[in-house]
Every structure is written in structure tokens, then in C-alpha cells.
């Protein structure tokens, strides 16, 4: 069974860049049937979709993040990454990577999730 | 953005009882609606996809229905292990959006 695991810095200073990687194990991303997503959840709050990347490097981002997001994929098919620039305290959250089913030209149900990585933005 | 209005925000019910959660989309999302369960400190888990399809391995007491803008999620025969928060999520229109969540207690 494919597994996802987030890694990266747990503490980021304001105005700097948050960088996270999602390592894909027991399988590969080399399958056109899925999207690879980042989703976050501020403490005690709901879920916010950040964006997805496909294996062909096509991306879609949430406009609410105002162009601060970049996602990339490792061509080995074993990891994908998130960069979020110019962070503020509002970006403090648990960040999840998740696999989405690709159906009807859409990123569908998130059927596999990483355990989540808590990232705090603070000086 | 497509707003997903979920209600109630919390509820309490007895073991064995039926629980119903509703999710209203601000525009027509046809059947592109999923439901997740999240327990404290854990990642969400997919329960229902495409409004009414049960994810593999999920108990049949979880059910989903609806189309267009109005959707319903039901837990029949509530069990102690169902204590969690539940979220709806639409994927008809980017950005993908979630409901605010419903906290279910016994």
C-alpha cells in the first residue's frame, strides 16, 4: 500500500519560505490516474486546499494564496514538494500531502493522506 | 469560490442512534462531493466519494446522498468509534473547498 510522509522545517520565520516535501513510499507517483495535493489545517480550524501537481508537472493552486505557492515533482516519482513564500503567522498550520483520484479532468477524492506536519511561523 | 455550508457544527447522539449532517454548496456541483472523517491528531479519512459511493473498507453504516447543491451524510447505528469531526468537500470547481466540519460526540 502506497504511503505518504511529509518532511521539512517545523519552524519558519515570518517573511521566509516554508518548504515541505512529501515522500512517496511502497509505490510510485508514475501513474496518470492521480493528482498530488497539499492541504493545510490551522490549529482548531477547518481544511484548506493549497493546490495539486500532476506527474506531467501540470499544477493548480488556490488563488487565496496570492501567487505565493510553487509545487514541484521529483522525476524519480518518489516525492513532490511545496514552497510557500512570504509566510506570516496566518500560515501556521498542519500541512498534509494527499493523493487525489484524477477523474473527469478533475482532482477528485483524497484517498490517501500523509500523517501531517505541524509548521509554526514565528520569529 | 464555491462555499460549502455544513450543519450542524456539532451534535451529540446516543450509541445506536442515527446522525444526519447536511452540506449545501453555493453553486451546482452535480455529484462532485466527498465526505471525510477526522479523529483528533489524525489525518482525514475518505468515507464517501462522488456523493454516495462508499470507500472500500468503510462500514456500511456510513451513507451519502444528494446532488446539485444539497447533500446529506448519515451514520446509522452510531458507534463509539465514530466520535470525530466530519467534513464535506467539493471538487467540481477549483479551488477545491471544504465544509466547516461537524463534530460528532456521544
PDB file of C-alpha atoms in Angstrom:
ATOM      1  CA  UNK A   1       0.000   0.000   0.000  1.00  0.00           C
ATOM      2  CA  UNK A   2       1.398   3.374  -1.058  1.00  0.00           C
ATOM      3  CA  UNK A   3       2.368   5.631   1.838  1.00  0.00           C
ATOM      4  CA  UNK A   4       2.926   9.377   2.076  1.00  0.00           C
ATOM      5  CA  UNK A   5       5.125  11.159   4.611  1.00  0.00           C
ATOM      6  CA  UNK A   6       5.677  14.892   4.981  1.00  0.00           C
ATOM      7  CA  UNK A   7       9.060  16.300   5.966  1.00  0.00           C
ATOM      8  CA  UNK A   8      10.541  19.757   6.350  1.00  0.00           C
ATOM      9  CA  UNK A   9      11.099  22.569   8.794  1.00  0.00           C
ATOM     10  CA  UNK A  10       8.696  22.772  11.715  1.00  0.00           C
ATOM     11  CA  UNK A  11       9.543  26.422  12.408  1.00  0.00           C
ATOM     12  CA  UNK A  12       9.746  29.181   9.807  1.00  0.00           C
ATOM     13  CA  UNK A  13      10.404  32.870  10.397  1.00  0.00           C
ATOM     14  CA  UNK A  14       7.940  35.474   9.106  1.00  0.00           C
ATOM     15  CA  UNK A  15       8.626  36.636   5.525  1.00  0.00           C
ATOM     16  CA  UNK A  16      10.669  33.497   4.789  1.00  0.00           C
ATOM     17  CA  UNK A  17       9.761  30.465   2.689  1.00  0.00           C
ATOM     18  CA  UNK A  18       8.034  27.375   4.014  1.00  0.00           C
ATOM     19  CA  UNK A  19       9.366  24.262   2.284  1.00  0.00           C
ATOM     20  CA  UNK A  20       7.912  20.787   2.647  1.00  0.00           C
ATOM     21  CA  UNK A  21       8.459  17.504   0.853  1.00  0.00           C
ATOM     22  CA  UNK A  22       6.109  14.556   0.595  1.00  0.00           C
ATOM     23  CA  UNK A  23       7.936  11.254   0.241  1.00  0.00           C
ATOM     24  CA  UNK A  24       6.034   8.524  -1.571  1.00  0.00           C
ATOM     25  CA  UNK A  25       6.978   5.030  -0.426  1.00  0.00           C
ATOM     26  CA  UNK A  26       5.859   1.490  -1.236  1.00  0.00           C
ATOM     27  CA  UNK A  27       4.932   2.669  -4.695  1.00  0.00           C
ATOM     28  CA  UNK A  28       5.396   5.466  -7.193  1.00  0.00           C
ATOM     29  CA  UNK A  29       3.769   8.637  -8.444  1.00  0.00           C
ATOM     30  CA  UNK A  30       4.313   7.447 -12.043  1.00  0.00           C
ATOM     31  CA  UNK A  31       0.624   6.961 -12.713  1.00  0.00           C
ATOM     32  CA  UNK A  32      -1.572   9.347 -14.628  1.00  0.00           C
ATOM     33  CA  UNK A  33      -4.611   8.423 -12.574  1.00  0.00           C
ATOM     34  CA  UNK A  34      -3.805  10.648  -9.621  1.00  0.00           C
ATOM     35  CA  UNK A  35      -3.129  14.199  -8.519  1.00  0.00           C
ATOM     36  CA  UNK A  36      -0.709  15.051  -5.718  1.00  0.00           C
ATOM     37  CA  UNK A  37      -2.086  17.611  -3.326  1.00  0.00           C
ATOM     38  CA  UNK A  38      -1.189  19.812  -0.393  1.00  0.00           C
ATOM     39  CA  UNK A  39      -3.888  20.650   2.154  1.00  0.00           C
ATOM     40  CA  UNK A  40      -3.497  22.562   5.413  1.00  0.00           C
ATOM     41  CA  UNK A  41      -5.392  22.933   8.653  1.00  0.00           C
ATOM     42  CA  UNK A  42      -4.725  25.774  11.127  1.00  0.00           C
ATOM     43  CA  UNK A  43      -4.964  24.673  14.780  1.00  0.00           C
ATOM     44  CA  UNK A  44      -8.598  24.088  15.723  1.00  0.00           C
ATOM     45  CA  UNK A  45      -9.865  25.111  12.295  1.00  0.00           C
ATOM     46  CA  UNK A  46     -11.037  23.569   9.058  1.00  0.00           C
ATOM     47  CA  UNK A  47      -9.260  22.301   5.973  1.00  0.00           C
ATOM     48  CA  UNK A  48      -7.896  24.428   3.134  1.00  0.00           C
ATOM     49  CA  UNK A  49      -6.775  23.023  -0.198  1.00  0.00           C
ATOM     50  CA  UNK A  50      -3.468  24.583  -1.283  1.00  0.00           C
ATOM     51  CA  UNK A  51      -3.051  23.008  -4.704  1.00  0.00           C
ATOM     52  CA  UNK A  52      -2.084  19.984  -6.726  1.00  0.00           C
ATOM     53  CA  UNK A  53       0.552  18.836  -9.160  1.00  0.00           C
ATOM     54  CA  UNK A  54       0.214  16.086 -11.736  1.00  0.00           C
ATOM     55  CA  UNK A  55       3.066  13.833 -12.808  1.00  0.00           C
ATOM     56  CA  UNK A  56       3.261  15.762 -16.105  1.00  0.00           C
ATOM     57  CA  UNK A  57       4.021  18.831 -13.919  1.00  0.00           C
ATOM     58  CA  UNK A  58       0.657  20.483 -14.552  1.00  0.00           C
ATOM     59  CA  UNK A  59      -0.296  22.481 -11.465  1.00  0.00           C
ATOM     60  CA  UNK A  60      -3.361  24.141  -9.996  1.00  0.00           C
ATOM     61  CA  UNK A  61      -3.157  26.430  -6.984  1.00  0.00           C
ATOM     62  CA  UNK A  62      -5.668  28.049  -4.655  1.00  0.00           C
ATOM     63  CA  UNK A  63      -5.928  31.730  -5.678  1.00  0.00           C
ATOM     64  CA  UNK A  64      -6.355  32.673  -1.994  1.00  0.00           C
ATOM     65  CA  UNK A  65      -2.618  32.148  -1.582  1.00  0.00           C
ATOM     66  CA  UNK A  66      -1.995  35.034  -3.964  1.00  0.00           C
ATOM     67  CA  UNK A  67       0.797  33.564  -6.042  1.00  0.00           C
ATOM     68  CA  UNK A  68       2.987  32.573  -3.091  1.00  0.00           C
ATOM     69  CA  UNK A  69       2.827  28.845  -3.881  1.00  0.00           C
ATOM     70  CA  UNK A  70       5.052  26.677  -6.028  1.00  0.00           C
ATOM     71  CA  UNK A  71       4.843  22.900  -6.282  1.00  0.00           C
ATOM     72  CA  UNK A  72       7.304  20.569  -7.933  1.00  0.00           C
ATOM     73  CA  UNK A  73       7.678  16.863  -8.509  1.00  0.00           C
ATOM     74  CA  UNK A  74      10.771  14.706  -8.468  1.00  0.00           C
ATOM     75  CA  UNK A  75      11.153  12.884 -11.793  1.00  0.00           C
ATOM     76  CA  UNK A  76      12.031   9.672  -9.971  1.00  0.00           C
ATOM     77  CA  UNK A  77       8.379   9.621  -8.953  1.00  0.00           C
ATOM     78  CA  UNK A  78       9.182   9.299  -5.276  1.00  0.00           C
ATOM     79  CA  UNK A  79       8.494  12.775  -3.902  1.00  0.00           C
ATOM     80  CA  UNK A  80       6.794  16.105  -4.500  1.00  0.00           C
ATOM     81  CA  UNK A  81       7.329  19.432  -2.810  1.00  0.00           C
ATOM     82  CA  UNK A  82       5.636  22.616  -1.638  1.00  0.00           C
ATOM     83  CA  UNK A  83       7.179  26.069  -1.355  1.00  0.00           C
ATOM     84  CA  UNK A  84       5.130  28.843   0.247  1.00  0.00           C
ATOM     85  CA  UNK A  85       6.801  32.245   0.136  1.00  0.00           C
ATOM     86  CA  UNK A  86       6.494  35.313   2.362  1.00  0.00           C
ATOM     87  CA  UNK A  87       4.844  33.466   5.224  1.00  0.00           C
ATOM     88  CA  UNK A  88       3.036  35.107   8.127  1.00  0.00           C
ATOM     89  CA  UNK A  89       1.532  33.753  11.331  1.00  0.00           C
ATOM     90  CA  UNK A  90      -1.646  33.037   9.332  1.00  0.00           C
ATOM     91  CA  UNK A  91       0.268  30.241   7.588  1.00  0.00           C
ATOM     92  CA  UNK A  92       0.770  28.350  10.856  1.00  0.00           C
ATOM     93  CA  UNK A  93      -0.989  25.026  10.327  1.00  0.00           C
ATOM     94  CA  UNK A  94      -0.712  21.276   9.987  1.00  0.00           C
ATOM     95  CA  UNK A  95       0.250  20.634   6.380  1.00  0.00           C
ATOM     96  CA  UNK A  96      -0.898  17.402   4.756  1.00  0.00           C
ATOM     97  CA  UNK A  97       0.087  15.851   1.472  1.00  0.00           C
ATOM     98  CA  UNK A  98      -2.637  13.743  -0.108  1.00  0.00           C
ATOM     99  CA  UNK A  99      -3.273  11.715  -3.234  1.00  0.00           C
ATOM    100  CA  UNK A 100      -6.325  12.660  -5.245  1.00  0.00           C
ATOM    101  CA  UNK A 101      -8.098  10.471  -7.743  1.00  0.00           C
ATOM    102  CA  UNK A 102      -7.980  12.016 -11.206  1.00  0.00           C
ATOM    103  CA  UNK A 103     -11.407  11.701 -12.799  1.00  0.00           C
ATOM    104  CA  UNK A 104     -13.402  13.729 -15.336  1.00  0.00           C
ATOM    105  CA  UNK A 105     -10.408  16.083 -15.729  1.00  0.00           C
ATOM    106  CA  UNK A 106     -10.677  16.857 -12.045  1.00  0.00           C
ATOM    107  CA  UNK A 107      -8.695  16.171  -8.890  1.00  0.00           C
ATOM    108  CA  UNK A 108     -11.224  14.106  -7.017  1.00  0.00           C
ATOM    109  CA  UNK A 109     -11.414  12.319  -3.706  1.00  0.00           C
ATOM    110  CA  UNK A 110      -8.358  12.422  -1.466  1.00  0.00           C
ATOM    111  CA  UNK A 111      -7.999   8.722  -0.782  1.00  0.00           C
ATOM    112  CA  UNK A 112      -4.537   8.633   0.766  1.00  0.00           C
ATOM    113  CA  UNK A 113      -3.031  11.129   3.230  1.00  0.00           C
ATOM    114  CA  UNK A 114       0.258  11.711   4.968  1.00  0.00           C
ATOM    115  CA  UNK A 115       0.214  11.953   8.754  1.00  0.00           C
ATOM    116  CA  UNK A 116       0.634  15.735   8.627  1.00  0.00           C
ATOM    117  CA  UNK A 117       3.426  18.133   9.553  1.00  0.00           C
ATOM    118  CA  UNK A 118       2.863  20.970  12.015  1.00  0.00           C
ATOM    119  CA  UNK A 119       4.555  24.140  10.795  1.00  0.00           C
ATOM    120  CA  UNK A 120       4.731  27.225  13.002  1.00  0.00           C
ATOM    121  CA  UNK A 121       5.539  30.660  11.651  1.00  0.00           C
ATOM    122  CA  UNK A 122       7.233  32.666  14.362  1.00  0.00           C
ATOM    123  CA  UNK A 123      10.314  34.766  14.919  1.00  0.00           C
TER     124      UNK A 123
ATOM    125  CA  UNK B   1     -15.077  30.197  -4.689  1.00  0.00           C
ATOM    126  CA  UNK B   2     -17.706  27.539  -4.062  1.00  0.00           C
ATOM    127  CA  UNK B   3     -18.793  27.910  -0.446  1.00  0.00           C
ATOM    128  CA  UNK B   4     -19.691  24.696   1.368  1.00  0.00           C
ATOM    129  CA  UNK B   5     -22.049  25.278   4.277  1.00  0.00           C
ATOM    130  CA  UNK B   6     -22.139  22.347   6.636  1.00  0.00           C
ATOM    131  CA  UNK B   7     -24.585  21.900   9.503  1.00  0.00           C
ATOM    132  CA  UNK B   8     -24.769  21.426  12.340  1.00  0.00           C
ATOM    133  CA  UNK B   9     -21.305  22.438  13.537  1.00  0.00           C
ATOM    134  CA  UNK B  10     -21.596  19.947  16.373  1.00  0.00           C
ATOM    135  CA  UNK B  11     -24.013  17.342  17.652  1.00  0.00           C
ATOM    136  CA  UNK B  12     -24.386  14.756  20.373  1.00  0.00           C
ATOM    137  CA  UNK B  13     -26.233  11.491  19.939  1.00  0.00           C
ATOM    138  CA  UNK B  14     -26.569   8.155  21.685  1.00  0.00           C
ATOM    139  CA  UNK B  15     -24.941   4.915  20.632  1.00  0.00           C
ATOM    140  CA  UNK B  16     -27.157   3.109  18.159  1.00  0.00           C
ATOM    141  CA  UNK B  17     -28.929   6.262  17.016  1.00  0.00           C
ATOM    142  CA  UNK B  18     -28.967   7.871  13.593  1.00  0.00           C
ATOM    143  CA  UNK B  19     -26.954  11.008  12.834  1.00  0.00           C
ATOM    144  CA  UNK B  20     -27.512  13.294   9.853  1.00  0.00           C
ATOM    145  CA  UNK B  21     -25.235  16.056   8.582  1.00  0.00           C
ATOM    146  CA  UNK B  22     -26.059  18.353   5.686  1.00  0.00           C
ATOM    147  CA  UNK B  23     -23.808  20.174   3.267  1.00  0.00           C
ATOM    148  CA  UNK B  24     -25.016  22.970   0.982  1.00  0.00           C
ATOM    149  CA  UNK B  25     -22.954  24.173  -1.973  1.00  0.00           C
ATOM    150  CA  UNK B  26     -23.193  27.782  -3.139  1.00  0.00           C
ATOM    151  CA  UNK B  27     -23.459  26.573  -6.734  1.00  0.00           C
ATOM    152  CA  UNK B  28     -24.296  23.380  -8.606  1.00  0.00           C
ATOM    153  CA  UNK B  29     -21.547  20.801  -8.094  1.00  0.00           C
ATOM    154  CA  UNK B  30     -23.557  17.874  -9.553  1.00  0.00           C
ATOM    155  CA  UNK B  31     -22.205  14.810  -7.723  1.00  0.00           C
ATOM    156  CA  UNK B  32     -18.619  16.010  -7.142  1.00  0.00           C
ATOM    157  CA  UNK B  33     -18.845  15.798  -3.367  1.00  0.00           C
ATOM    158  CA  UNK B  34     -16.834  13.757  -0.873  1.00  0.00           C
ATOM    159  CA  UNK B  35     -17.081  13.136   2.878  1.00  0.00           C
ATOM    160  CA  UNK B  36     -14.203  12.639   5.317  1.00  0.00           C
ATOM    161  CA  UNK B  37     -13.838  11.622   8.934  1.00  0.00           C
ATOM    162  CA  UNK B  38     -11.104  13.159  11.082  1.00  0.00           C
ATOM    163  CA  UNK B  39     -10.202  11.996  14.571  1.00  0.00           C
ATOM    164  CA  UNK B  40      -8.144  14.245  16.877  1.00  0.00           C
ATOM    165  CA  UNK B  41      -4.485  14.396  15.904  1.00  0.00           C
ATOM    166  CA  UNK B  42      -5.062  12.305  12.772  1.00  0.00           C
ATOM    167  CA  UNK B  43      -5.294  12.955   9.070  1.00  0.00           C
ATOM    168  CA  UNK B  44      -8.745  12.926   7.487  1.00  0.00           C
ATOM    169  CA  UNK B  45     -10.008   9.631   6.110  1.00  0.00           C
ATOM    170  CA  UNK B  46     -12.152   9.305   2.991  1.00  0.00           C
ATOM    171  CA  UNK B  47     -15.543   7.746   3.724  1.00  0.00           C
ATOM    172  CA  UNK B  48     -17.820   8.640   0.794  1.00  0.00           C
ATOM    173  CA  UNK B  49     -16.874   9.771  -2.716  1.00  0.00           C
ATOM    174  CA  UNK B  50     -18.981  11.163  -5.535  1.00  0.00           C
ATOM    175  CA  UNK B  51     -21.822  11.917  -3.120  1.00  0.00           C
ATOM    176  CA  UNK B  52     -22.965   8.379  -2.470  1.00  0.00           C
ATOM    177  CA  UNK B  53     -20.192   5.842  -3.067  1.00  0.00           C
ATOM    178  CA  UNK B  54     -18.760   4.044  -0.046  1.00  0.00           C
ATOM    179  CA  UNK B  55     -14.959   3.956   0.018  1.00  0.00           C
ATOM    180  CA  UNK B  56     -13.508   0.435   0.188  1.00  0.00           C
ATOM    181  CA  UNK B  57     -13.241  -0.825   3.745  1.00  0.00           C
ATOM    182  CA  UNK B  58     -15.620   1.747   5.249  1.00  0.00           C
ATOM    183  CA  UNK B  59     -18.519   0.304   7.272  1.00  0.00           C
ATOM    184  CA  UNK B  60     -21.904   0.357   5.571  1.00  0.00           C
ATOM    185  CA  UNK B  61     -23.465   2.400   8.394  1.00  0.00           C
ATOM    186  CA  UNK B  62     -21.952   5.455   6.684  1.00  0.00           C
ATOM    187  CA  UNK B  63     -24.080   6.742   3.801  1.00  0.00           C
ATOM    188  CA  UNK B  64     -24.179   9.744   1.494  1.00  0.00           C
ATOM    189  CA  UNK B  65     -26.817  11.161  -0.816  1.00  0.00           C
ATOM    190  CA  UNK B  66     -27.720  14.250  -2.778  1.00  0.00           C
ATOM    191  CA  UNK B  67     -26.819  16.102  -5.942  1.00  0.00           C
ATOM    192  CA  UNK B  68     -26.659  19.638  -7.261  1.00  0.00           C
ATOM    193  CA  UNK B  69     -26.344  21.883  -4.223  1.00  0.00           C
ATOM    194  CA  UNK B  70     -27.715  19.827  -1.319  1.00  0.00           C
ATOM    195  CA  UNK B  71     -26.115  16.752   0.190  1.00  0.00           C
ATOM    196  CA  UNK B  72     -26.686  14.577   3.223  1.00  0.00           C
ATOM    197  CA  UNK B  73     -24.340  12.362   5.208  1.00  0.00           C
ATOM    198  CA  UNK B  74     -25.804   9.799   7.575  1.00  0.00           C
ATOM    199  CA  UNK B  75     -24.413   7.498  10.205  1.00  0.00           C
ATOM    200  CA  UNK B  76     -26.951   4.836  11.041  1.00  0.00           C
ATOM    201  CA  UNK B  77     -26.403   2.937  14.296  1.00  0.00           C
ATOM    202  CA  UNK B  78     -23.819   5.370  15.745  1.00  0.00           C
ATOM    203  CA  UNK B  79     -20.837   3.629  17.360  1.00  0.00           C
ATOM    204  CA  UNK B  80     -18.372   4.933  19.999  1.00  0.00           C
ATOM    205  CA  UNK B  81     -15.552   4.836  17.455  1.00  0.00           C
ATOM    206  CA  UNK B  82     -17.489   7.288  15.242  1.00  0.00           C
ATOM    207  CA  UNK B  83     -16.641  10.169  17.597  1.00  0.00           C
ATOM    208  CA  UNK B  84     -14.824  12.502  15.223  1.00  0.00           C
ATOM    209  CA  UNK B  85     -15.224  15.541  13.016  1.00  0.00           C
ATOM    210  CA  UNK B  86     -16.747  15.111   9.576  1.00  0.00           C
ATOM    211  CA  UNK B  87     -16.097  17.308   6.549  1.00  0.00           C
ATOM    212  CA  UNK B  88     -17.679  17.588   3.141  1.00  0.00           C
ATOM    213  CA  UNK B  89     -15.534  18.631   0.165  1.00  0.00           C
ATOM    214  CA  UNK B  90     -16.383  19.626  -3.397  1.00  0.00           C
ATOM    215  CA  UNK B  91     -14.170  19.068  -6.400  1.00  0.00           C
ATOM    216  CA  UNK B  92     -16.409  20.350  -9.171  1.00  0.00           C
ATOM    217  CA  UNK B  93     -14.776  23.770  -9.336  1.00  0.00           C
ATOM    218  CA  UNK B  94     -11.279  24.998  -8.494  1.00  0.00           C
ATOM    219  CA  UNK B  95     -10.402  25.983  -5.841  1.00  0.00           C
ATOM    220  CA  UNK B  96     -11.440  22.761  -4.152  1.00  0.00           C
ATOM    221  CA  UNK B  97     -13.223  23.650  -0.929  1.00  0.00           C
ATOM    222  CA  UNK B  98     -14.278  22.000   2.309  1.00  0.00           C
ATOM    223  CA  UNK B  99     -17.211  22.485   4.609  1.00  0.00           C
ATOM    224  CA  UNK B 100     -16.520  23.861   8.079  1.00  0.00           C
ATOM    225  CA  UNK B 101     -16.915  20.478   9.725  1.00  0.00           C
ATOM    226  CA  UNK B 102     -19.285  18.771  12.135  1.00  0.00           C
ATOM    227  CA  UNK B 103     -18.045  17.474  15.468  1.00  0.00           C
ATOM    228  CA  UNK B 104     -19.914  14.319  16.496  1.00  0.00           C
ATOM    229  CA  UNK B 105     -19.956  13.293  20.145  1.00  0.00           C
ATOM    230  CA  UNK B 106     -21.624  10.515  22.065  1.00  0.00           C
TER     231      UNK B 106
END
